[in-house]
Coordinates of C-alpha atoms in Angstrom, one line a residue:
X1 CA 2.7 -4.8 42.8
X2 CA 3.0 -1.4 44.4
X3 CA 3.3 1.6 42.1
X4 CA 6.5 2.9 43.7
X5 CA 6.2 6.1 41.5
X6 CA 3.1 7.1 43.3
X7 CA 4.5 6.8 46.8
X8 CA 5.9 9.5 49.1
X9 CA 7.7 8.3 52.3
X10 CA 8.1 10.4 55.5
X11 CA 11.0 9.8 57.8
X12 CA 10.6 10.1 61.5
X13 CA 13.6 10.2 63.9
X14 CA 11.6 9.0 67.0
X15 CA 13.9 10.5 69.5
X16 CA 13.1 14.0 68.2
X17 CA 9.5 13.9 67.0
X18 CA 7.4 14.3 70.2
X19 CA 8.0 13.6 73.8
X20 CA 4.8 12.3 75.4
X21 CA 6.1 11.4 78.9
X22 CA 8.4 14.5 79.5
X23 CA 11.7 12.7 79.8
X24 CA 13.3 14.8 77.1
X25 CA 13.2 12.0 74.5
X26 CA 10.7 11.5 71.8
X27 CA 8.7 8.2 71.9
X28 CA 6.1 6.0 70.1
X29 CA 3.1 7.3 72.1
X30 CA 4.3 10.8 71.1
X31 CA 4.1 9.8 67.4
X32 CA 0.6 8.4 68.0
X33 CA -0.5 11.7 69.5
X34 CA 0.6 13.6 66.3
X35 CA -1.0 11.3 63.7
X36 CA -3.4 14.1 62.6
X37 CA -0.4 16.0 61.4
X38 CA 0.8 13.0 59.4
X39 CA -2.7 12.6 57.9
X40 CA -2.8 16.2 56.9
X41 CA 0.5 15.9 54.9
X42 CA -1.0 12.8 53.1
X43 CA 2.2 10.6 52.8
X44 CA 2.0 6.9 52.1
X45 CA 4.5 5.4 54.5
X46 CA 6.7 6.3 57.4
X47 CA 10.3 5.2 57.8
X48 CA 11.2 5.1 61.4
X49 CA 14.8 5.2 62.6
X50 CA 15.6 2.3 64.9
X51 CA 13.8 2.1 68.2
X52 CA 15.0 -1.4 69.2
X53 CA 16.9 -2.2 72.4
X54 CA 20.3 -0.5 72.1
X55 CA 23.0 1.0 74.2
X56 CA 22.8 4.0 71.8
X57 CA 26.5 4.3 71.1
X58 CA 25.5 5.1 67.5
X59 CA 22.0 6.5 68.0
X60 CA 20.3 3.1 67.9
X61 CA 22.2 1.7 64.9
X62 CA 23.9 -0.6 67.4
X63 CA 21.1 -3.1 68.1
X64 CA 21.3 -5.4 71.1
X65 CA 17.9 -7.0 70.5
X66 CA 16.1 -7.0 67.1
X67 CA 12.8 -8.2 68.6
X68 CA 12.1 -5.7 71.4
X69 CA 11.3 -2.0 71.6
X70 CA 13.8 0.0 73.7
X71 CA 11.9 1.1 76.8
X72 CA 12.9 4.7 76.3
X73 CA 10.7 4.7 73.2
X74 CA 7.8 2.7 74.6
X75 CA 6.5 -0.8 74.5
X76 CA 5.5 -3.4 71.9
X77 CA 1.8 -2.5 72.7
X78 CA 2.6 1.1 71.7
X79 CA 4.1 -0.1 68.5
X80 CA 1.2 -2.3 67.7
X81 CA -1.2 0.6 68.4
X82 CA 0.9 2.8 66.1
X83 CA 0.8 0.3 63.2
X84 CA -3.0 -0.1 63.6
X85 CA -3.7 3.6 63.8
X86 CA -1.4 4.3 60.8
X87 CA -3.3 1.6 58.9
X88 CA -6.6 3.4 59.6
X89 CA -5.2 6.5 57.7
X90 CA -3.6 4.3 54.9
X91 CA 0.0 4.9 56.0
X92 CA 2.4 2.0 55.9
X93 CA 5.4 1.3 58.2
X94 CA 9.0 1.0 57.2
X95 CA 11.4 -0.2 59.8
X96 CA 15.2 0.3 59.8
X97 CA 17.1 -3.0 59.7
X98 CA 20.7 -2.9 60.7
X99 CA 22.2 -6.2 59.6
X100 CA 25.8 -5.5 58.6
X101 CA 26.6 -5.4 62.3
X102 CA 25.0 -5.8 65.8
X103 CA 25.8 -4.3 69.1
X104 CA 28.6 -6.0 71.2
X105 CA 25.8 -6.2 73.9
X106 CA 23.8 -8.5 71.6
X107 CA 23.5 -12.0 73.0
X108 CA 25.1 -13.4 69.8
X109 CA 28.3 -11.5 70.6
X110 CA 28.1 -12.2 74.3
X111 CA 27.7 -16.0 73.6
X112 CA 30.6 -15.8 71.2
X113 CA 32.7 -14.1 73.9
X114 CA 31.7 -16.8 76.3
X115 CA 33.3 -19.4 74.0
X116 CA 30.2 -20.7 72.2
X117 CA 31.5 -22.0 68.9
X118 CA 28.2 -21.6 67.0
X119 CA 28.2 -17.8 67.8
X120 CA 31.9 -17.3 67.2
X121 CA 31.1 -18.1 63.6
X122 CA 28.6 -15.2 63.5
X123 CA 31.5 -12.7 63.5
X124 CA 34.8 -12.1 61.6
X125 CA 37.2 -13.4 64.2
X126 CA 40.9 -13.5 63.1
X127 CA 44.2 -13.9 64.9
X128 CA 47.0 -11.3 64.5
X129 CA 49.5 -11.8 61.7
X130 CA 52.7 -13.8 62.5
X131 CA 54.5 -10.4 63.2
X132 CA 51.9 -9.6 65.8
X133 CA 50.2 -6.9 63.7
X134 CA 46.4 -6.7 63.3
X135 CA 44.6 -9.2 61.0
X136 CA 44.6 -6.6 58.2
X137 CA 45.1 -2.9 57.7
X138 CA 41.5 -1.8 57.1
X139 CA 40.3 1.4 58.7
X140 CA 37.0 1.9 60.6
X141 CA 34.7 4.4 58.9
X142 CA 34.5 6.2 62.3
X143 CA 38.4 6.5 62.5
X144 CA 41.1 4.1 63.7
X145 CA 41.6 0.5 62.9
X146 CA 38.6 -1.7 62.0
X147 CA 39.8 -4.4 64.4
X148 CA 39.3 -4.7 68.2
X149 CA 40.5 -7.3 70.7
X150 CA 38.0 -10.1 71.2
X151 CA 37.8 -10.4 75.0
X152 CA 40.9 -11.9 76.5
X153 CA 41.4 -14.3 73.6
X154 CA 44.2 -14.0 71.0
X155 CA 41.5 -13.1 68.4
X156 CA 40.3 -9.8 67.0
X157 CA 36.9 -9.0 65.6
X158 CA 36.1 -6.8 62.6
X159 CA 34.0 -3.6 63.0
X160 CA 33.7 -1.3 60.0
X161 CA 32.0 1.2 62.2
X162 CA 32.2 1.8 66.0
X163 CA 34.0 -0.8 68.1
X164 CA 30.7 -1.6 69.8
X165 CA 29.3 -2.6 66.3
X166 CA 30.6 -6.0 65.5
X167 CA 30.3 -7.0 61.8
X168 CA 28.2 -10.1 61.2
X169 CA 29.7 -12.7 58.9
X170 CA 27.1 -13.1 56.1
X171 CA 29.1 -16.0 54.7
X172 CA 27.6 -18.1 57.5
X173 CA 24.1 -19.3 56.4
X174 CA 23.1 -19.4 60.1
X175 CA 23.6 -15.7 60.3
X176 CA 21.4 -15.1 57.2
X177 CA 18.7 -17.4 58.6
X178 CA 18.6 -15.3 61.8
X179 CA 18.3 -12.1 59.8
X180 CA 15.4 -13.4 57.8
X181 CA 13.7 -14.5 61.0
X182 CA 13.9 -10.9 62.3
X183 CA 12.3 -9.5 59.1
X184 CA 9.5 -12.1 59.2
X185 CA 8.8 -11.4 62.8
X186 CA 8.1 -7.7 62.0
X187 CA 6.1 -8.7 58.8
X188 CA 3.8 -10.7 61.2
X189 CA 3.3 -7.4 63.0
X190 CA 1.9 -5.7 59.9
X191 CA 5.2 -4.1 58.6
X192 CA 5.5 -3.9 54.8
X193 CA 8.5 -1.6 54.5
X194 CA 12.1 -2.2 55.3
X195 CA 15.1 0.1 55.0
X196 CA 18.4 -1.8 55.1
X197 CA 21.3 0.1 56.6
X198 CA 24.7 0.0 54.7
X199 CA 23.5 -3.3 53.2
X200 CA 26.1 -3.2 50.4
X201 CA 29.1 -3.7 52.7
X202 CA 27.9 -7.2 53.8
X203 CA 29.8 -9.0 51.1
X204 CA 33.4 -8.9 52.4
X205 CA 35.8 -11.4 50.9
X206 CA 36.4 -14.3 53.2
X207 CA 40.1 -13.8 53.0
X208 CA 40.1 -10.2 54.3
X209 CA 43.3 -9.2 52.5
X210 CA 45.2 -6.0 53.2
X211 CA 44.4 -2.9 51.2
X212 CA 47.0 -0.8 49.4
X213 CA 46.2 2.0 51.8
X214 CA 44.2 3.9 49.2
X215 CA 40.7 4.6 50.6
X216 CA 38.8 3.8 47.3
X217 CA 40.7 0.6 46.8
X218 CA 40.1 -0.5 50.4
X219 CA 36.3 0.2 50.1
X220 CA 36.3 -2.0 47.0
X221 CA 37.3 -5.0 49.1
X222 CA 34.0 -4.9 51.0
X223 CA 31.6 -2.7 49.0
X224 CA 29.2 -3.7 46.2
X225 CA 30.9 -7.1 45.8
X226 CA 29.0 -9.6 43.6
X227 CA 27.9 -11.8 46.5
X228 CA 25.8 -8.9 47.9
X229 CA 23.4 -9.5 45.0
X230 CA 23.1 -13.2 45.9
X231 CA 22.4 -12.3 49.5
X232 CA 19.7 -9.8 48.6
X233 CA 18.0 -12.3 46.2
X234 CA 18.0 -14.9 49.0
X235 CA 16.7 -12.4 51.6
X236 CA 14.0 -11.3 49.2
X237 CA 12.8 -14.9 48.6
X238 CA 13.0 -15.8 52.3
X239 CA 11.1 -12.8 53.7
X240 CA 9.6 -9.6 52.2
X241 CA 9.5 -10.9 48.6
X242 CA 6.6 -13.1 49.7
X243 CA 4.6 -9.9 50.3
X244 CA 3.4 -8.2 47.1
X245 CA 3.0 -4.9 49.0
X246 CA 6.5 -4.8 50.3
X247 CA 8.6 -1.6 49.8
X248 CA 12.3 -2.0 50.5
X249 CA 15.2 0.4 50.2
X250 CA 18.9 -0.2 50.6
X251 CA 21.2 2.4 52.0
X252 CA 24.2 2.0 49.6
X253 CA 27.5 3.2 50.8
X254 CA 29.8 4.5 48.0
X255 CA 27.8 2.6 45.4
X256 CA 27.8 2.7 41.6
X257 CA 24.9 3.2 39.1
X258 CA 25.5 -0.3 37.6
X259 CA 25.2 -2.0 40.9
X260 CA 22.2 0.2 41.9
X261 CA 20.4 -0.8 38.7
X262 CA 20.8 -4.5 39.7
X263 CA 19.8 -3.8 43.3
X264 CA 16.6 -2.2 42.3
X265 CA 15.5 -3.6 38.9
X266 CA 12.3 -5.5 39.6
X267 CA 13.5 -8.4 37.4
X268 CA 16.4 -9.0 39.7
X269 CA 14.1 -9.6 42.8
X270 CA 16.5 -7.8 45.2
X271 CA 15.2 -4.4 46.5
X272 CA 12.6 -1.8 45.5
X273 CA 15.0 1.1 45.4
X274 CA 18.4 2.5 46.7
X275 CA 19.7 5.5 48.6
X276 CA 22.9 6.9 47.2
X277 CA 24.7 9.9 48.7
X278 CA 26.9 11.3 45.9
X279 CA 24.8 14.4 45.4
X280 CA 25.2 15.3 49.1
X281 CA 29.0 15.5 48.8
X282 CA 29.1 18.4 46.4
X283 CA 30.0 20.8 49.2
X284 CA 32.9 18.7 50.4
X285 CA 36.2 20.3 49.5
X286 CA 38.5 17.7 47.8
X287 CA 36.0 15.1 49.0
X288 CA 36.5 15.9 52.7
X289 CA 33.3 16.1 54.7
X290 CA 34.8 18.4 57.5
X291 CA 35.4 21.4 55.3
X292 CA 33.3 24.5 54.6
X293 CA 32.8 25.3 50.9
X294 CA 30.0 26.5 48.7
X295 CA 28.2 23.6 46.9
X296 CA 29.3 22.9 43.3
X297 CA 26.1 23.3 41.3
X298 CA 27.5 21.9 38.1
X299 CA 28.7 18.8 39.9
X300 CA 25.2 18.4 41.5
X301 CA 23.6 18.7 38.1
X302 CA 25.9 16.2 36.5
X303 CA 25.2 13.7 39.3
X304 CA 21.4 14.1 39.1
X305 CA 21.7 13.8 35.3
X306 CA 23.7 10.6 35.5
X307 CA 21.7 8.9 38.2
X308 CA 18.3 9.9 36.8
X309 CA 18.9 9.0 33.2
X310 CA 21.0 5.9 33.6
X311 CA 18.8 4.4 36.3
X312 CA 15.8 5.0 34.0
X313 CA 17.6 3.4 31.1
X314 CA 18.5 0.3 33.2
X315 CA 15.0 0.1 34.9
X316 CA 16.5 0.8 38.3
X317 CA 14.7 2.9 40.9
X318 CA 16.0 5.9 43.0
X319 CA 15.0 6.9 46.5
X320 CA 14.9 10.8 46.1
X321 CA 16.0 12.9 49.1
X322 CA 17.8 15.9 50.3
X323 CA 17.6 15.4 54.1
X324 CA 17.9 12.6 56.7
X325 CA 19.1 12.1 60.2
X326 CA 22.8 11.9 59.0
X327 CA 22.8 15.2 57.0
X328 CA 22.7 18.9 57.9
X329 CA 19.6 20.6 56.6
X330 CA 19.6 20.9 52.8
X331 CA 18.1 24.4 53.1
X332 CA 21.2 25.5 54.9
X333 CA 23.4 23.9 52.3
X334 CA 21.7 24.5 48.9
X335 CA 19.1 27.1 49.7
X336 CA 18.7 30.5 51.4
X337 CA 17.9 30.6 55.1
X338 CA 17.1 34.3 55.0
X339 CA 14.9 36.3 52.7
X340 CA 14.2 33.4 50.3
X341 CA 13.8 30.7 52.8
X342 CA 10.3 29.7 51.6
X343 CA 11.0 30.0 47.9
X344 CA 14.3 28.0 48.1
X345 CA 12.6 25.3 50.3
X346 CA 9.9 24.9 47.7
X347 CA 12.4 24.9 44.8
X348 CA 14.5 22.2 46.4
X349 CA 11.4 20.1 47.1
X350 CA 10.2 20.6 43.5
X351 CA 13.6 19.6 42.1
X352 CA 13.5 16.1 43.5
X353 CA 9.7 15.5 44.0
X354 CA 9.1 15.7 40.2
X355 CA 12.1 13.4 39.3
X356 CA 11.8 9.7 38.5
X357 CA 11.9 7.7 41.8
X358 CA 10.3 7.7 45.2
X359 CA 10.6 10.9 47.3
X360 CA 11.4 10.9 51.0
X361 CA 10.6 13.8 53.3
X362 CA 12.5 14.1 56.5
X363 CA 10.4 15.4 59.5
X364 CA 10.6 19.2 59.6
X365 CA 11.7 19.6 56.0
X366 CA 8.1 20.5 55.2
X367 CA 8.4 23.4 57.6
X368 CA 11.6 24.7 56.0
X369 CA 13.8 23.8 59.0
X370 CA 17.4 25.1 59.1
X371 CA 20.5 24.2 61.0
X372 CA 20.4 25.1 64.7
X373 CA 22.3 28.2 65.7
X374 CA 24.5 26.8 68.5
X375 CA 27.4 28.9 69.8
X376 CA 29.4 26.1 71.5
X377 CA 30.6 22.6 70.8
X378 CA 29.0 21.6 74.2
X379 CA 25.6 22.0 72.6
X380 CA 26.3 19.0 70.3
X381 CA 25.8 15.4 71.2
X382 CA 27.0 13.5 68.1
X383 CA 30.3 11.7 68.7
X384 CA 31.3 12.1 65.0
X385 CA 31.2 15.9 65.1
X386 CA 32.9 16.1 68.5
X387 CA 35.8 14.0 67.3
X388 CA 36.0 16.1 64.1
X389 CA 36.2 19.3 66.2
X390 CA 39.2 17.9 68.0
X391 CA 40.9 16.5 64.9
X392 CA 40.5 19.7 63.0
X393 CA 42.3 21.6 65.8
X394 CA 45.0 19.0 65.9
X395 CA 45.6 19.8 62.2
X396 CA 46.3 23.4 63.2
X397 CA 42.9 24.9 62.3
X398 CA 41.8 27.5 64.8
X399 CA 39.0 26.7 67.3
X400 CA 36.7 29.3 65.7
X401 CA 37.2 27.8 62.2
X402 CA 36.9 24.3 63.5
X403 CA 33.6 25.2 65.1
X404 CA 32.3 26.9 61.9
X405 CA 33.1 23.7 59.9
X406 CA 31.4 21.4 62.5
X407 CA 28.4 23.7 62.8
X408 CA 27.8 23.4 59.0
X409 CA 28.2 19.6 58.8
X410 CA 27.1 18.0 62.1
X411 CA 24.6 15.2 62.0
X412 CA 22.9 16.8 65.0
X413 CA 21.7 19.7 62.7
X414 CA 18.8 17.6 61.5
X415 CA 18.3 15.7 64.8
X416 CA 17.0 18.6 66.7
X417 CA 13.5 18.2 68.1
X418 CA 10.6 18.9 65.8
X419 CA 9.4 22.5 66.2
X420 CA 5.7 22.2 67.1
X421 CA 5.3 25.7 68.5
X422 CA 7.4 28.7 69.5
X423 CA 7.7 27.9 73.2
X424 CA 11.0 27.3 75.1
X425 CA 11.3 23.7 74.1
X426 CA 9.5 24.1 70.8
X427 CA 6.4 22.2 72.0
X428 CA 8.4 19.0 71.8
X429 CA 8.6 18.5 75.6
X430 CA 8.0 20.4 78.8
X431 CA 11.5 19.5 80.1
X432 CA 14.9 20.1 78.7
X433 CA 15.1 17.9 75.6
X434 CA 18.1 15.7 74.7
X435 CA 19.1 18.2 72.1
X436 CA 18.1 21.8 72.1
X437 CA 16.0 23.4 69.4
X438 CA 16.8 26.9 68.1
X439 CA 14.8 29.3 65.8
X440 CA 11.5 27.8 66.8
X441 CA 10.1 31.4 67.2
X442 CA 10.4 31.7 63.4
X443 CA 9.9 28.2 62.2
X444 CA 7.3 25.9 63.8
X445 CA 4.2 23.7 62.9
X446 CA 1.6 26.0 64.6
X447 CA 2.7 29.1 62.6
X448 CA 3.3 27.1 59.4
X449 CA -0.2 25.6 59.4
X450 CA -1.8 29.0 60.3
X451 CA -0.1 31.2 57.7
X452 CA 2.9 29.5 56.1
X453 CA 3.3 28.3 52.5
X454 CA 5.9 25.5 52.6
X455 CA 3.7 22.8 54.2
X456 CA 0.9 23.5 51.7
X457 CA 3.4 23.4 48.8
X458 CA 4.6 19.9 50.0
X459 CA 0.9 18.8 50.1
X460 CA 0.5 19.9 46.5
X461 CA 3.7 18.0 45.4
X462 CA 2.4 14.9 47.1
X463 CA -1.0 15.2 45.4
X464 CA 0.7 15.6 42.0
X465 CA 2.8 12.4 42.6
X466 CA -0.4 10.5 43.5
X467 CA -2.3 11.7 40.5
X468 CA 0.0 12.7 37.6
X469 CA 1.1 9.8 35.5
X470 CA 4.0 11.7 33.9
X471 CA 5.5 12.1 37.4
X472 CA 4.8 8.6 38.8
X473 CA 5.5 6.6 35.6
X474 CA 7.3 8.8 33.2
X475 CA 10.9 8.7 31.8
X476 CA 13.3 11.5 32.4
X477 CA 15.6 13.5 30.3
X478 CA 17.7 16.5 31.4
X479 CA 18.1 19.6 29.3
X480 CA 19.9 23.0 29.7
X481 CA 22.7 20.8 30.9
X482 CA 25.3 23.6 30.7
X483 CA 23.3 26.3 32.3
X484 CA 25.2 27.5 35.4
X485 CA 22.1 28.3 37.5
X486 CA 19.1 26.2 36.4
X487 CA 18.3 22.4 36.8
X488 CA 15.8 21.5 34.1
X489 CA 14.3 18.2 33.0
X490 CA 11.4 16.8 31.0
X491 CA 9.2 13.9 32.1
X492 CA 7.6 11.9 29.2
X493 CA 5.8 8.7 28.5
X494 CA 6.5 6.8 25.2
X495 CA 2.8 6.6 24.4
X496 CA 1.7 10.2 25.2
X497 CA 2.3 13.4 23.3
X498 CA 2.2 15.6 26.4
X499 CA 5.4 16.3 28.4
X500 CA 6.1 17.8 31.8
X501 CA 8.9 20.4 31.8
X502 CA 10.5 21.2 35.2
X503 CA 12.7 24.3 35.8
X504 CA 14.5 25.0 39.1
X505 CA 16.5 28.2 39.7
X506 CA 19.1 27.3 42.4
X507 CA 20.1 30.9 43.1
X508 CA 18.8 34.1 44.5
X509 CA 19.1 36.0 41.2
X510 CA 16.7 36.1 38.3
X511 CA 18.0 34.1 35.3
X512 CA 17.0 33.9 31.6
X513 CA 17.3 30.6 29.8
X514 CA 17.0 29.9 26.0
X515 CA 14.7 27.0 25.5
X516 CA 15.3 24.1 23.2
X517 CA 13.6 24.6 19.8
X518 CA 11.1 21.7 20.5
X519 CA 9.7 23.5 23.5
X520 CA 9.4 27.0 21.9
X521 CA 6.0 28.6 21.0
X522 CA 4.1 25.9 22.9
X523 CA 0.8 26.5 24.8
X524 CA 1.3 25.4 28.4
X525 CA -0.5 24.5 31.5
X526 CA 1.2 25.4 34.8
X527 CA 1.2 22.3 37.0
X528 CA 3.0 23.8 40.0
X529 CA 4.9 27.0 40.7
X530 CA 6.2 28.5 43.9
X531 CA 5.4 32.0 42.5
X532 CA 1.8 31.5 41.6
X533 CA 2.7 31.6 37.9
X534 CA -0.2 31.8 35.5
X535 CA -0.3 29.7 32.3
X536 CA 2.2 31.0 29.7
X537 CA 3.0 30.7 26.1
X538 CA 6.6 29.5 25.9
X539 CA 8.8 31.8 23.7
X540 CA 12.5 31.4 22.8
X541 CA 13.5 32.4 26.4
X542 CA 12.1 32.0 29.8
X543 CA 13.1 34.1 32.8
X544 CA 13.0 32.5 36.2
X545 CA 12.8 34.6 39.4
X546 CA 15.1 34.0 42.4
X547 CA 14.7 30.3 43.5
X548 CA 11.8 29.9 41.2
X549 CA 10.4 26.4 40.6
X550 CA 8.1 25.9 37.7
X551 CA 6.6 22.7 36.2
X552 CA 4.6 23.1 33.0
X553 CA 2.8 20.6 30.8
X554 CA 3.1 21.0 27.0

């Protein structure tokens, strides 16, 4: 079985990595051309966002054909070459599987529309209520009703997301068989990793009753329901579970620790690990994404403490991450994009890379990328942020304020092209890219590899995860829980006297902490530090410099 604790996974958003044919869009041959860079970083696997055939209403998460590569990204031959070349450098492939829904362009939906009874049963088709109102009152996560008219019939179909993303009815065993066929097709191509998009919303109740109108109660009608565990066990057995080297991760929408333990405990035979997003909502005012507020550090700490300690106690497994294609850059949210950009980037990396779980690095994070400095809403592509910009103004918020909010939270922030050099289009393409880079004169691969420190620091963190048993296999316990500035934890193994103590100062001011008695007056060995800290004898107190990260063995 894979030692998940030794793995580090790199996420590539293909559209934005490297454009090999100068059409403004990143592609698979572009990734092949940059494999030396991947090799240098020394990660174990790459998670690729979807590059399957798609009308791209939701950036490829609306799949029209699960078996073919979208021509804008390349060909199947390109994919096969990519898998083979990654294998040569011992890097595995993780594909993004979107099975809660498919595109309304998919032949299953088109056949259903044409009246084919078999395929009509692939979707949630319901008639209006006797009073003519919609089948139920559920809301789409992208706004508006979750129901859309099914062609010119008197039926509606369910879409928890965009109307072009029709929810698949997992209650139908034929649907599940088709899904397992897709996974097995890619396994035959040498794929051992799978990320399952919003997989915990597949277990809707067959009755689809009305909600009370309360958002949390409504989510409970289709999120983390007991049948999801059955589905995952069946999927495991019918596909990736047959491969001892498989690594799977479920993206879990609004999930709980108890369910996440079940999803990822090896004895349950469901998934290897889970993504949860609670820690990335600590800068949401009153739980609202489209607000601008400083992050709540104590809340962040409390969430890390709960998820780390309780998942450990229940033998569950966390996917550890700050960034992905749906989030603004963590450095712009939790760090310092100015004088302490390097130190805060390294501190954020240390905080999660030394925790219990499997760390994910989103492309560009290892350079210390920050949110683009756009001055107009016209620079954004993402439909979610454009809608939010309009809605905020409709609520009476000024255009300037609305723009400031959108600028801080847009998904496009992290989707900007990778900065390869300081040229006009950041070395990504020689034509205008689909989304414009900014700040590439300060932050880019060429400069970072020549005289930066962040990339090198990430390499060291990866090396530690590969080699240090306390990090890959150890338990975790948080300490200094009430400290308003420092996240601290210990990693330990039941059969070893040595421990790893990790300190992360989340602010730009020096800060002194009083150490627990058990750690005082101990000789130490510095394992990693973003300030070139020499070995120290721990006393009663320890002073951390601005954004200092320090891991020591006692």
